[in-house]
PDB file of C-alpha atoms in Angstrom:
ATOM      1  CA  MET A 112     113.814 101.588 114.381  1.00  0.00           C
ATOM      2  CA  LYS A 113     110.215 100.717 113.572  1.00  0.00           C
ATOM      3  CA  ILE A 114     108.635 100.544 110.146  1.00  0.00           C
ATOM      4  CA  VAL A 115     104.985  99.876 109.393  1.00  0.00           C
ATOM      5  CA  SER A 116     102.940  99.694 106.250  1.00  0.00           C
ATOM      6  CA  LEU A 117      99.287 100.715 106.221  1.00  0.00           C
ATOM      7  CA  LEU A 118      96.521 100.114 103.731  1.00  0.00           C
ATOM      8  CA  VAL A 119      94.537 103.356 103.828  1.00  0.00           C
ATOM      9  CA  ARG A 120      90.993 103.432 102.438  1.00  0.00           C
ATOM     10  CA  VAL A 121      89.826 106.691 100.841  1.00  0.00           C
ATOM     11  CA  ARG A 122      87.162 107.827  98.395  1.00  0.00           C
ATOM     12  CA  PRO A 123      88.666 107.376  94.909  1.00  0.00           C
ATOM     13  CA  GLU A 124      87.796 110.926  93.896  1.00  0.00           C
ATOM     14  CA  GLN A 125      89.761 112.238  96.909  1.00  0.00           C
ATOM     15  CA  ALA A 126      92.782 109.914  96.612  1.00  0.00           C
ATOM     16  CA  ALA A 127      95.261 112.469  95.230  1.00  0.00           C
ATOM     17  CA  GLU A 128      94.252 115.098  97.782  1.00  0.00           C
ATOM     18  CA  VAL A 129      94.453 112.660 100.711  1.00  0.00           C
ATOM     19  CA  ALA A 130      97.784 111.228  99.484  1.00  0.00           C
ATOM     20  CA  ALA A 131      99.282 114.726  99.396  1.00  0.00           C
ATOM     21  CA  ARG A 132      98.061 115.306 102.942  1.00  0.00           C
ATOM     22  CA  LEU A 133      99.430 111.979 104.228  1.00  0.00           C
ATOM     23  CA  VAL A 134     102.983 112.454 102.911  1.00  0.00           C
ATOM     24  CA  GLY A 135     103.130 115.587 105.067  1.00  0.00           C
ATOM     25  CA  ILE A 136     102.910 113.413 108.197  1.00  0.00           C
ATOM     26  CA  ALA A 137     106.229 112.767 109.958  1.00  0.00           C
ATOM     27  CA  GLY A 138     107.868 109.591 108.644  1.00  0.00           C
ATOM     28  CA  ALA A 139     105.197 108.916 105.984  1.00  0.00           C
ATOM     29  CA  SER A 140     105.749 108.026 102.345  1.00  0.00           C
ATOM     30  CA  LEU A 141     103.320 106.840  99.686  1.00  0.00           C
ATOM     31  CA  HIS A 142     104.214 103.507  98.072  1.00  0.00           C
ATOM     32  CA  GLY A 143     101.276 102.857  95.794  1.00  0.00           C
ATOM     33  CA  THR A 144      97.582 102.982  95.067  1.00  0.00           C
ATOM     34  CA  THR A 145      95.050 100.480  93.822  1.00  0.00           C
ATOM     35  CA  PRO A 146      93.857 100.870  90.217  1.00  0.00           C
ATOM     36  CA  ASP A 147      90.513 102.285  91.370  1.00  0.00           C
ATOM     37  CA  GLY A 148      92.328 104.781  93.615  1.00  0.00           C
ATOM     38  CA  GLY A 149      90.346 103.809  96.702  1.00  0.00           C
ATOM     39  CA  ARG A 150      93.294 102.378  98.630  1.00  0.00           C
ATOM     40  CA  LEU A 151      96.712 103.840  99.327  1.00  0.00           C
ATOM     41  CA  VAL A 152      99.769 101.972 100.588  1.00  0.00           C
ATOM     42  CA  VAL A 153     101.564 104.185 103.099  1.00  0.00           C
ATOM     43  CA  MET A 154     104.862 103.367 104.815  1.00  0.00           C
ATOM     44  CA  LEU A 155     105.676 104.947 108.169  1.00  0.00           C
ATOM     45  CA  GLU A 156     109.058 105.076 109.908  1.00  0.00           C
ATOM     46  CA  ASP A 157     109.846 106.403 113.354  1.00  0.00           C
ATOM     47  CA  GLY A 158     112.409 109.152 113.648  1.00  0.00           C
ATOM     48  CA  GLU A 159     113.956 111.780 115.865  1.00  0.00           C
ATOM     49  CA  GLY A 160     111.262 113.413 117.980  1.00  0.00           C
ATOM     50  CA  TYR A 161     108.295 111.261 116.974  1.00  0.00           C
ATOM     51  CA  ALA A 162     107.183 107.637 117.205  1.00  0.00           C
ATOM     52  CA  VAL A 163     105.612 105.539 114.483  1.00  0.00           C
ATOM     53  CA  THR A 164     102.518 105.206 116.688  1.00  0.00           C
ATOM     54  CA  ASP A 165     102.062 108.986 116.498  1.00  0.00           C
ATOM     55  CA  SER A 166     102.193 108.786 112.710  1.00  0.00           C
ATOM     56  CA  ILE A 167      99.701 105.879 112.622  1.00  0.00           C
ATOM     57  CA  LEU A 168      97.261 107.957 114.650  1.00  0.00           C
ATOM     58  CA  ALA A 169      97.808 111.001 112.424  1.00  0.00           C
ATOM     59  CA  VAL A 170      97.051 108.927 109.304  1.00  0.00           C
ATOM     60  CA  SER A 171      93.969 107.375 110.913  1.00  0.00           C
ATOM     61  CA  VAL A 172      92.394 110.730 111.777  1.00  0.00           C
ATOM     62  CA  ALA A 173      93.480 112.613 108.637  1.00  0.00           C
ATOM     63  CA  SER A 174      90.694 114.267 106.690  1.00  0.00           C
ATOM     64  CA  GLY A 175      89.455 112.011 103.887  1.00  0.00           C
ATOM     65  CA  VAL A 176      90.668 108.746 105.440  1.00  0.00           C
ATOM     66  CA  LEU A 177      87.839 106.223 105.750  1.00  0.00           C
ATOM     67  CA  GLY A 178      89.874 103.541 107.516  1.00  0.00           C
ATOM     68  CA  THR A 179      93.306 101.994 107.954  1.00  0.00           C
ATOM     69  CA  THR A 180      94.624  98.445 108.189  1.00  0.00           C
ATOM     70  CA  LEU A 181      98.072  97.542 109.508  1.00  0.00           C
ATOM     71  CA  ALA A 182      99.641  95.438 106.752  1.00  0.00           C
ATOM     72  CA  TYR A 183     103.242  95.075 107.960  1.00  0.00           C
ATOM     73  CA  GLU A 184     105.358  95.847 111.008  1.00  0.00           C
ATOM     74  CA  TYR A 185     109.117  95.598 111.522  1.00  0.00           C
ATOM     75  CA  THR A 186     111.182  96.399 114.601  1.00  0.00           C
ATOM     76  CA  ASP A 187     114.930  96.022 114.908  1.00  0.00           C
ATOM     77  CA  GLU A 188     115.242  97.110 118.520  1.00  0.00           C
ATOM     78  CA  GLU A 189     117.445  94.699 120.397  1.00  0.00           C
ATOM     79  CA  VAL A 190     116.284  93.113 123.625  1.00  0.00           C
ATOM     80  CA  THR A 191     119.008  91.977 125.997  1.00  0.00           C
ATOM     81  CA  PRO A 192     118.784  88.505 127.562  1.00  0.00           C
ATOM     82  CA  ASP A 193     118.264  90.111 130.994  1.00  0.00           C
ATOM     83  CA  GLU A 194     115.338  92.197 129.699  1.00  0.00           C
ATOM     84  CA  LEU A 195     113.799  89.111 128.110  1.00  0.00           C
ATOM     85  CA  ALA A 196     114.195  87.058 131.301  1.00  0.00           C
ATOM     86  CA  THR A 197     112.626  89.836 133.397  1.00  0.00           C
ATOM     87  CA  ALA A 198     109.688  90.171 131.007  1.00  0.00           C
ATOM     88  CA  MET A 199     109.087  86.415 130.950  1.00  0.00           C
ATOM     89  CA  ALA A 200     109.262  86.155 134.752  1.00  0.00           C
ATOM     90  CA  SER A 201     106.812  89.029 135.106  1.00  0.00           C
ATOM     91  CA  SER A 202     104.439  87.438 132.598  1.00  0.00           C
ATOM     92  CA  LYS A 203     104.631  84.068 134.361  1.00  0.00           C
ATOM     93  CA  LYS A 204     103.989  85.675 137.757  1.00  0.00           C
ATOM     94  CA  ARG A 205     100.971  87.567 136.386  1.00  0.00           C
ATOM     95  CA  HIS A 206      99.614  84.347 134.815  1.00  0.00           C
ATOM     96  CA  VAL A 207      99.969  82.439 138.105  1.00  0.00           C
ATOM     97  CA  GLN A 208      98.181  85.230 139.986  1.00  0.00           C
ATOM     98  CA  GLU A 209      95.323  85.188 137.469  1.00  0.00           C
ATOM     99  CA  MET A 210      94.986  81.407 137.797  1.00  0.00           C
ATOM    100  CA  GLN A 211      94.836  81.653 141.598  1.00  0.00           C
ATOM    101  CA  ALA A 212      92.206  84.413 141.588  1.00  0.00           C
TER     102      ALA A 212
END
């Protein structure tokens, strides 16, 4: 499971309209706004049939969104010791090859 929190910048006069649009995105929920209404805090969770990265992209390109900033990320996917060892060996090999080039 992955969870991210985004700070989404919008025009204050469009905040309610944009917020309504964003909660329609898979895995999205609104968790707050700034007093001026120009920033929204949006939480995204991955789920069946979609990834959190898809939802991040959907928020970023949604009409009325001026920009997004990743504020928080959490992943609870387990990595086995064998997977970790393989990844580290691959990284070390790539680093050695880059140093020799």
